[in-house]
Tab-separated table of C-alpha atoms and ligand atoms in Angstrom:
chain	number	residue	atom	x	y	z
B	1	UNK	CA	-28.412	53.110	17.119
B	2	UNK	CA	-25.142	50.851	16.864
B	3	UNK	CA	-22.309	52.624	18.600
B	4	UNK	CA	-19.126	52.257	16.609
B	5	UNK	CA	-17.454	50.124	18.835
B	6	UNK	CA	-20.319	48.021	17.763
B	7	UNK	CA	-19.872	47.881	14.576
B	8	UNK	CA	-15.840	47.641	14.844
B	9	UNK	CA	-16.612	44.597	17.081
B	10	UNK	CA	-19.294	43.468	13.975
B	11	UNK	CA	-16.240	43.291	11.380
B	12	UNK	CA	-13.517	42.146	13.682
B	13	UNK	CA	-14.823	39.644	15.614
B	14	UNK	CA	-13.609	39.249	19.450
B	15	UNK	CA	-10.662	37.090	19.649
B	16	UNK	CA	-8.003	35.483	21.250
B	17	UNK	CA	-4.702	34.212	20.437
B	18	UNK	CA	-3.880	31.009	22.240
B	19	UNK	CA	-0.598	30.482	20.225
B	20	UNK	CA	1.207	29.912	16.938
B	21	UNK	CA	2.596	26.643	15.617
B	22	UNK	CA	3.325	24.955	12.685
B	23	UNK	CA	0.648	22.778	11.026
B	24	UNK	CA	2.320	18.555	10.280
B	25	UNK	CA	-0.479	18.296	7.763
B	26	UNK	CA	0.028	21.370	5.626
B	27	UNK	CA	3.825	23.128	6.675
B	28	UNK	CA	1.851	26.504	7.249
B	29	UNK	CA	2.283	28.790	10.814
B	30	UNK	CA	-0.937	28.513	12.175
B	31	UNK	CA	-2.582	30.769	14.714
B	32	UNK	CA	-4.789	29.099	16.837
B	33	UNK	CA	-7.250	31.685	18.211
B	34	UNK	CA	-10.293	31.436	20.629
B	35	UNK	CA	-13.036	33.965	18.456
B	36	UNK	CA	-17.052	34.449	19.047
B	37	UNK	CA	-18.983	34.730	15.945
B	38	UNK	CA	-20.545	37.552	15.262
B	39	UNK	CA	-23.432	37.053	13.340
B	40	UNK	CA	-25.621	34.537	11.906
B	41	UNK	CA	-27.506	31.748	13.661
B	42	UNK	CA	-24.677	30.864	15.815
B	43	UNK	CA	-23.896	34.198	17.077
B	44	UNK	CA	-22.295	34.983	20.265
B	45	UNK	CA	-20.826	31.630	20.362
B	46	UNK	CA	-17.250	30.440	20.779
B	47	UNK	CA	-14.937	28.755	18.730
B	48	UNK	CA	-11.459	27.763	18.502
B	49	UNK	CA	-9.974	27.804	14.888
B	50	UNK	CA	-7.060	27.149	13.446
B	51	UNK	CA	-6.360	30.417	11.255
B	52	UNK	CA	-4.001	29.989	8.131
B	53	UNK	CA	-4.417	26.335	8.254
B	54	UNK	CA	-4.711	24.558	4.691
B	55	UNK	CA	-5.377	21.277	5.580
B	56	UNK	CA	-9.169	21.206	4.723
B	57	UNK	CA	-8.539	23.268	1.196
B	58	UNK	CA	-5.757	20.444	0.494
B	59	UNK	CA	-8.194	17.772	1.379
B	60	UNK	CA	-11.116	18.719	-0.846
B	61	UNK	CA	-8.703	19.587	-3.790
B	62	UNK	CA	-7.188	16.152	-4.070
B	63	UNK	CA	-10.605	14.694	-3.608
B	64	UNK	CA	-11.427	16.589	-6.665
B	65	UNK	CA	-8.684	15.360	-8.142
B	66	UNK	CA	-9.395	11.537	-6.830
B	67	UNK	CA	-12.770	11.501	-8.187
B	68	UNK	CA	-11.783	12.839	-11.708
B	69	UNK	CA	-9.310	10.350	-11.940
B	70	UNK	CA	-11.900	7.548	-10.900
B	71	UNK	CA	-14.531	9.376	-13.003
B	72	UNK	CA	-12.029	8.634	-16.182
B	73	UNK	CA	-10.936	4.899	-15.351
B	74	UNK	CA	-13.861	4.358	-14.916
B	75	UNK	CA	-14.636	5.310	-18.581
B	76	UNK	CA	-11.816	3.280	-19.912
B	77	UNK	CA	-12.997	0.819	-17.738
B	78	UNK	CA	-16.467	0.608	-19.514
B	79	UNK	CA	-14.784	0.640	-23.207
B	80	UNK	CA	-12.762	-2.762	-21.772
B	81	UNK	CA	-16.076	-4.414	-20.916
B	82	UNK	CA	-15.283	-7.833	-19.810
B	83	UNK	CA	-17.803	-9.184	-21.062
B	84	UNK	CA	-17.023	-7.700	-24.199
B	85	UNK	CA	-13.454	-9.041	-23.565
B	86	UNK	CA	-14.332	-12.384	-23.138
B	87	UNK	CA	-15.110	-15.373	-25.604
B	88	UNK	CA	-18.793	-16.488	-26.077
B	89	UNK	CA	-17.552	-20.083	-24.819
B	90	UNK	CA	-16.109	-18.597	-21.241
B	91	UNK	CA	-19.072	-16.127	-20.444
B	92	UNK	CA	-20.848	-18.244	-18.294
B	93	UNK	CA	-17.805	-19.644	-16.913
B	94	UNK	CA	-18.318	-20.032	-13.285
B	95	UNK	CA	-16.892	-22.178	-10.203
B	96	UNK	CA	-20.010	-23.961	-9.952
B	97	UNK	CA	-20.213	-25.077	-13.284
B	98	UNK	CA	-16.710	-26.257	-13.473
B	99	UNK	CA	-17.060	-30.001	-12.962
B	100	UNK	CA	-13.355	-31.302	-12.836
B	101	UNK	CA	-12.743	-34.499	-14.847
B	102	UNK	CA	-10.549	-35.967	-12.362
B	103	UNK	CA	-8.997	-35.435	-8.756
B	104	UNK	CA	-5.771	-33.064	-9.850
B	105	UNK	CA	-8.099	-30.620	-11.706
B	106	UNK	CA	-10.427	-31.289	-8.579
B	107	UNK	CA	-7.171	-29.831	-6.044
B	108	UNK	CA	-6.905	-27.277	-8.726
B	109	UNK	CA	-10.272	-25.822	-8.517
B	110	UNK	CA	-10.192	-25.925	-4.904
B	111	UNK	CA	-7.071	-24.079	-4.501
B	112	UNK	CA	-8.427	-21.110	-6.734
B	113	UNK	CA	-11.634	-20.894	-5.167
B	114	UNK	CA	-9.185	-20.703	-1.842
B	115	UNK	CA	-6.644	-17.967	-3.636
B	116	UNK	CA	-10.445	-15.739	-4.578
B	117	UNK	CA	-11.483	-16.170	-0.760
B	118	UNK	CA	-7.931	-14.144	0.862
B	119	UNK	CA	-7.916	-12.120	-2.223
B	120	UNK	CA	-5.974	-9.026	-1.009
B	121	UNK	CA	-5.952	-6.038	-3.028
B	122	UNK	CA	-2.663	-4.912	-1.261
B	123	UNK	CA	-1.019	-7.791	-1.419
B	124	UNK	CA	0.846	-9.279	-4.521
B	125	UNK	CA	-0.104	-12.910	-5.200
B	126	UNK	CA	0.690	-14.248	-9.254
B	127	UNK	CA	-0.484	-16.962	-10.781
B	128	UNK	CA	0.815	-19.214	-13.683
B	129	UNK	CA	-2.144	-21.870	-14.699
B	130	UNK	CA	-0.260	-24.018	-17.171
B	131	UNK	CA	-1.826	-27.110	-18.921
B	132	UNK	CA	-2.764	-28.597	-22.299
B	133	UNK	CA	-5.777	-27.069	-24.337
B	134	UNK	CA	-9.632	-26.904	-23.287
B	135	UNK	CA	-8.630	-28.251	-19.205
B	136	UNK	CA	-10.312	-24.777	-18.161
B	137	UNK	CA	-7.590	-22.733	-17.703
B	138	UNK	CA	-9.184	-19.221	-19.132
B	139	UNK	CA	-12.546	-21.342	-17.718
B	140	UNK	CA	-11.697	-20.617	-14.225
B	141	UNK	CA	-9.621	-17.463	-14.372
B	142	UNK	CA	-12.831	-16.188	-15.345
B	143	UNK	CA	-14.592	-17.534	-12.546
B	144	UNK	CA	-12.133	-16.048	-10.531
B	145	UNK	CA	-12.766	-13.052	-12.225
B	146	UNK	CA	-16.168	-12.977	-11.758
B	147	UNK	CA	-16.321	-13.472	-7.809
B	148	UNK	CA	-13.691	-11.046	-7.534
B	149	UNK	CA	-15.712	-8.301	-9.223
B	150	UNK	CA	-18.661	-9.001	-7.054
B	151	UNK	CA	-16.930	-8.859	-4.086
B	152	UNK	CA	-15.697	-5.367	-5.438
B	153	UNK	CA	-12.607	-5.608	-6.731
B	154	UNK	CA	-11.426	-3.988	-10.202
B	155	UNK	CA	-10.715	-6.692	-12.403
B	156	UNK	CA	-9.570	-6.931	-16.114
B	157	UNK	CA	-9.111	-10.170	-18.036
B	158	UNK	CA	-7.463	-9.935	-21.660
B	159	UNK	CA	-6.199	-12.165	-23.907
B	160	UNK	CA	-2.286	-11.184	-25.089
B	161	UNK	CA	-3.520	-11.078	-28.432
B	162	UNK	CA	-6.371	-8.695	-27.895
B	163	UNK	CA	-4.372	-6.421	-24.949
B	164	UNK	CA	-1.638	-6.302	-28.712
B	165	UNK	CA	-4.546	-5.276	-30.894
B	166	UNK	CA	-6.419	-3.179	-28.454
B	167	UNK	CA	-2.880	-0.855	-27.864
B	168	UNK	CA	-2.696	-0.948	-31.576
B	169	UNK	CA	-6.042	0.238	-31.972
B	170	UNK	CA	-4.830	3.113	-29.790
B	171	UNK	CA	-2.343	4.351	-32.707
B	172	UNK	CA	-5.616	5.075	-34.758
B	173	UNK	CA	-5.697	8.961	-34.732
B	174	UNK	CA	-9.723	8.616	-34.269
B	175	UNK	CA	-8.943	6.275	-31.358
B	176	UNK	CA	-11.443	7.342	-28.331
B	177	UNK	CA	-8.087	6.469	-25.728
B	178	UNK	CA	-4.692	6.434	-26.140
B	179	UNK	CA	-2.500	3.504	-25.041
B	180	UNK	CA	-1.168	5.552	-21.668
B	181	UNK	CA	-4.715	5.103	-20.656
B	182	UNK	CA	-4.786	1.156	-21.087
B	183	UNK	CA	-1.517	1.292	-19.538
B	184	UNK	CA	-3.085	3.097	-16.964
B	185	UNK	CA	-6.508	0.767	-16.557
B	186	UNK	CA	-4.076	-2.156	-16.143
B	187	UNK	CA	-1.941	-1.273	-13.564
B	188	UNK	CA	-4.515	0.180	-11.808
B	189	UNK	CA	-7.154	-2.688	-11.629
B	190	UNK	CA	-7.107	-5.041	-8.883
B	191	UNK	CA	-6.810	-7.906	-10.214
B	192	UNK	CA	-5.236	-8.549	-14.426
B	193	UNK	CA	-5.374	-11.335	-16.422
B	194	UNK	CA	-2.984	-12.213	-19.046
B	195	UNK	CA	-4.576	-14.992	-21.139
B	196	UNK	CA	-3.076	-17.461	-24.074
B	197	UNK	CA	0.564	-16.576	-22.840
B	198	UNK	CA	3.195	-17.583	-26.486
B	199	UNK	CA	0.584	-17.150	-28.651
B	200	UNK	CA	1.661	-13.733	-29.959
B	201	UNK	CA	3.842	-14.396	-32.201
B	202	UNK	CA	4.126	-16.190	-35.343
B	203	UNK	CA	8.240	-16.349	-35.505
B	204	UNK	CA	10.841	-15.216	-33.192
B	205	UNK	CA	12.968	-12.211	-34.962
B	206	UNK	CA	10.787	-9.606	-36.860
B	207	UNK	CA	10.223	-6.108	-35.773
B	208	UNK	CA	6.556	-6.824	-35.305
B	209	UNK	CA	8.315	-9.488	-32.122
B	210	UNK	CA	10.773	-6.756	-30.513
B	211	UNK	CA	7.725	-4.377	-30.389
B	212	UNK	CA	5.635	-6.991	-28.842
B	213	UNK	CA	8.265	-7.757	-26.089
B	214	UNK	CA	8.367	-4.392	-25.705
B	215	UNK	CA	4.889	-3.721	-24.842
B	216	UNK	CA	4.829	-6.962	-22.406
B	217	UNK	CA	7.348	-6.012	-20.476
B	218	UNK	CA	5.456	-2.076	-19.837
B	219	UNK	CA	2.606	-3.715	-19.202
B	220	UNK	CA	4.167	-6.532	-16.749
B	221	UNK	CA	6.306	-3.850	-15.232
B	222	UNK	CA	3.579	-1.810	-14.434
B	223	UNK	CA	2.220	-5.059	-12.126
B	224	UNK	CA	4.344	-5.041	-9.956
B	225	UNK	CA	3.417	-5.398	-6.157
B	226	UNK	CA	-0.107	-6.426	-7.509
B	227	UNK	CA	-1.711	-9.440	-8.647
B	228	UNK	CA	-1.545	-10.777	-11.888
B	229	UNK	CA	-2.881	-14.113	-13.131
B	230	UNK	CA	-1.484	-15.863	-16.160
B	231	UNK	CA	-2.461	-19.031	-18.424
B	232	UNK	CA	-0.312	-20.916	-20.788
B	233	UNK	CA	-0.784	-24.213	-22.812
B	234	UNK	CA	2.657	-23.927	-23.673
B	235	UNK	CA	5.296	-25.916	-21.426
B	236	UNK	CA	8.322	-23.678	-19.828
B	237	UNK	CA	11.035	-24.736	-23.021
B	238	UNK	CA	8.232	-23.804	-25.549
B	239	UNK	CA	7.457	-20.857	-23.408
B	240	UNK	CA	11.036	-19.767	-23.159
B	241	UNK	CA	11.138	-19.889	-27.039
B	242	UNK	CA	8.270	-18.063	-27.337
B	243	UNK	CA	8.867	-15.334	-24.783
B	244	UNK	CA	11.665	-13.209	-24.197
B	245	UNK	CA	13.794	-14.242	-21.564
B	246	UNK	CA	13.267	-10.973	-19.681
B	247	UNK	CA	9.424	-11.240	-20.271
B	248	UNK	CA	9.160	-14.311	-19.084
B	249	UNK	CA	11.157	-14.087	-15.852
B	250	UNK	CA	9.491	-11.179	-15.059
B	251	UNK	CA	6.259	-13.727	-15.399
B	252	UNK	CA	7.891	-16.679	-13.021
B	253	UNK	CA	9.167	-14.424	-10.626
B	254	UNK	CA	7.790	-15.146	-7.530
B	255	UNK	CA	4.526	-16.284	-9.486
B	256	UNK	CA	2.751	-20.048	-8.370
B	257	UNK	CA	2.879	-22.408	-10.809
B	258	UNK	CA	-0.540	-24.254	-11.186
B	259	UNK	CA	-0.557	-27.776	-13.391
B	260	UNK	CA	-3.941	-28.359	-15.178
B	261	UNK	CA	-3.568	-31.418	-17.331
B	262	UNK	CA	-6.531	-33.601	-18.389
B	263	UNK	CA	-8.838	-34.209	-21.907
B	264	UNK	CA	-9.829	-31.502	-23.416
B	265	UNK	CA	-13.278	-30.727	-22.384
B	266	UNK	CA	-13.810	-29.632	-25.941
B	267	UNK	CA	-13.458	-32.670	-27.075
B	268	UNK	CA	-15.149	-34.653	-24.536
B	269	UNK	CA	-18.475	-35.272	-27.107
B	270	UNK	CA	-15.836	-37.874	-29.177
L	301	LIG	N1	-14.159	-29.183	-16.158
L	301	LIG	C1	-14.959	-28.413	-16.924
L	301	LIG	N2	-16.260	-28.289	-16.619
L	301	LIG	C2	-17.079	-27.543	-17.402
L	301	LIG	N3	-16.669	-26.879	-18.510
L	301	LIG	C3	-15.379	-26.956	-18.846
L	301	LIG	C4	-14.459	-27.726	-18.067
L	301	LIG	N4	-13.232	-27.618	-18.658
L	301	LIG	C5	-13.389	-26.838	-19.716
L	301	LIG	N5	-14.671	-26.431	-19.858
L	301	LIG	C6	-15.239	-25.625	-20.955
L	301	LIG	O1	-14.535	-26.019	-22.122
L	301	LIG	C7	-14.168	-24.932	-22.919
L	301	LIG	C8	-12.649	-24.831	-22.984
L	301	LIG	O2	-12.133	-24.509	-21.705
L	301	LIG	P1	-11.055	-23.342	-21.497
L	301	LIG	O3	-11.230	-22.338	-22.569
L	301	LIG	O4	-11.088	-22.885	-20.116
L	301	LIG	O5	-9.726	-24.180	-21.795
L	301	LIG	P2	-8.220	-23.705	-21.686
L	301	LIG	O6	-7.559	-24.617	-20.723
L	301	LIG	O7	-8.150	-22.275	-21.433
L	301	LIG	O8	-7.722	-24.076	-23.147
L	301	LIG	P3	-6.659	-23.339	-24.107
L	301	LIG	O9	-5.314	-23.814	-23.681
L	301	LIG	O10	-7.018	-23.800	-25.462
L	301	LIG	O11	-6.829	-21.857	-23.918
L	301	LIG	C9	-14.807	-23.722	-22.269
L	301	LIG	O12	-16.041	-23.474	-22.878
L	301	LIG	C10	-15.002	-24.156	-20.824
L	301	LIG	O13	-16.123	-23.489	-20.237
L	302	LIG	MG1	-7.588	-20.617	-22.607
L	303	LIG	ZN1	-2.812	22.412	8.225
């Protein structure tokens, strides 16, 4: 039979304290006490622990939290396909099977297969790909794109006008998202492209314009400190006309302007 200083010892474990502090990681007073377990397989044994300490609930709770929050982008994420996003012409768009008509577009290519190679996440690097039409501009920000995603980098390419009608989509009441959560998808992703820069509007001063420049400006403001790529076949006056002046500072700020001028490879059967 158990005597019942046994038994007291059974529900109380043996311990020691070795001390009280507070914890850096979760602001609690912690005792730190030397204890031997008292049942189980490990009986007998003994352990220092840190009693009152949070640090491990706090840890697994924003976990939880971090993996919900993944768990939904990642649904977004899935609606905004990009290959769903992305004309029929550009989805085989690759570095390899850009062939560059002459030795600028040749520099060109090699400088964005250099910019996807010290691709940092962390690090904010924009890009402004201006030329005339069909020189590959959306042709090899896909590419880039592409070998980004494979690498593993979150990536999201969208034309203006279809980021305008997919947030206006989101005003539908039966609308599976709501605009916070494209919002959301692009300032999260690693990578965002803005293609077919000044081709939003139709004339400068309606409503529909202000509203527009409105929801540019969100979404470029929500960039910052990460890298965005933009194309344009629009040169900086026409651009300027185009664009709100805020907008489109916002857009040149800091951002590397790259020149793609040649035939258009559309055109190249005439
Ligand atoms: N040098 C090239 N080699 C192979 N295909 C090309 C090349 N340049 C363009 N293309 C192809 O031509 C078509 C037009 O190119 P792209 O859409 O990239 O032009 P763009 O510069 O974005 O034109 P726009 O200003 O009209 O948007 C695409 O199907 C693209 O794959
Ligand atoms: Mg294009
Ligand atoms: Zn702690």
């Amino acid at each position: 039979m158990q005597s019942i200083k046994d038994v007291g010892e059974m529900l109380q474990p043996r311990q020691k304290l070795l001390g009280t502090y507070t914890c850096e990681g979760c602001g609690r007073s912690v005792e730190k006490k030397e204890m031997v377990i008292p049942m189980g397989p490990r009986k007998g044994e003994t352990i220092i622990a840190d009693i009152g300490c949070k640090c491990e609930d706090i840890r697994l709770v924003e976990q939880a939290l971090r993996q919900r929050d993944q768990a939904k982008l990642r649904k977004i994420q899935q609606q905004f396909d990009n290959n769903s996003l992305i004309n029929k012409s550009l989805q085989k768009a690759t570095f390899t099977n850009y062939i560059p008509p002459n030795e600028d577009l040749r520099q060109v290519k090699s400088r964005l297969m250099q910019y996807t190679k010290e691709f940092d996440k962390d690090e904010s690097s924009n890009l402004l790909l201006v030329g005339n039409y069909g020189t590959g501009k959306s042709h090899l920000a896909v590419a880039i794109t592409k070998d980004l995603m494979e690498k593993g980098f979150t990536c999201l390419f969208l034309s203006v006008p279809k980021l305008l009608t997919k947030i206006k989509q989101t005003y539908n009441a039966a609308s599976r998202f709501s605009e916070s959560d494209i919002l959301d998808l692009i300032e999260r992703v690693d990578l965002f492209v803005l293609d077919d820069l000044g081709t939003e509007y139709t004339n400068n001063k309606t409503d529909n314009d202000n509203w527009t420049h409105t929801k540019l400006f969100e979404v470029l403001d929500n960039r910052s400190g990460k890298s965005t790529i933009f194309t344009t076949n629009l040169n900086s006056d026409r651009l300027g006309e185009k664009m709100n002046e805020r907008n489109l500072s916002r857009i040149l700020d800091g951002t590397e302007i790259i020149k793609m001028v040649g035939k258009d490879y559309r055109r190249r059967g005439f």
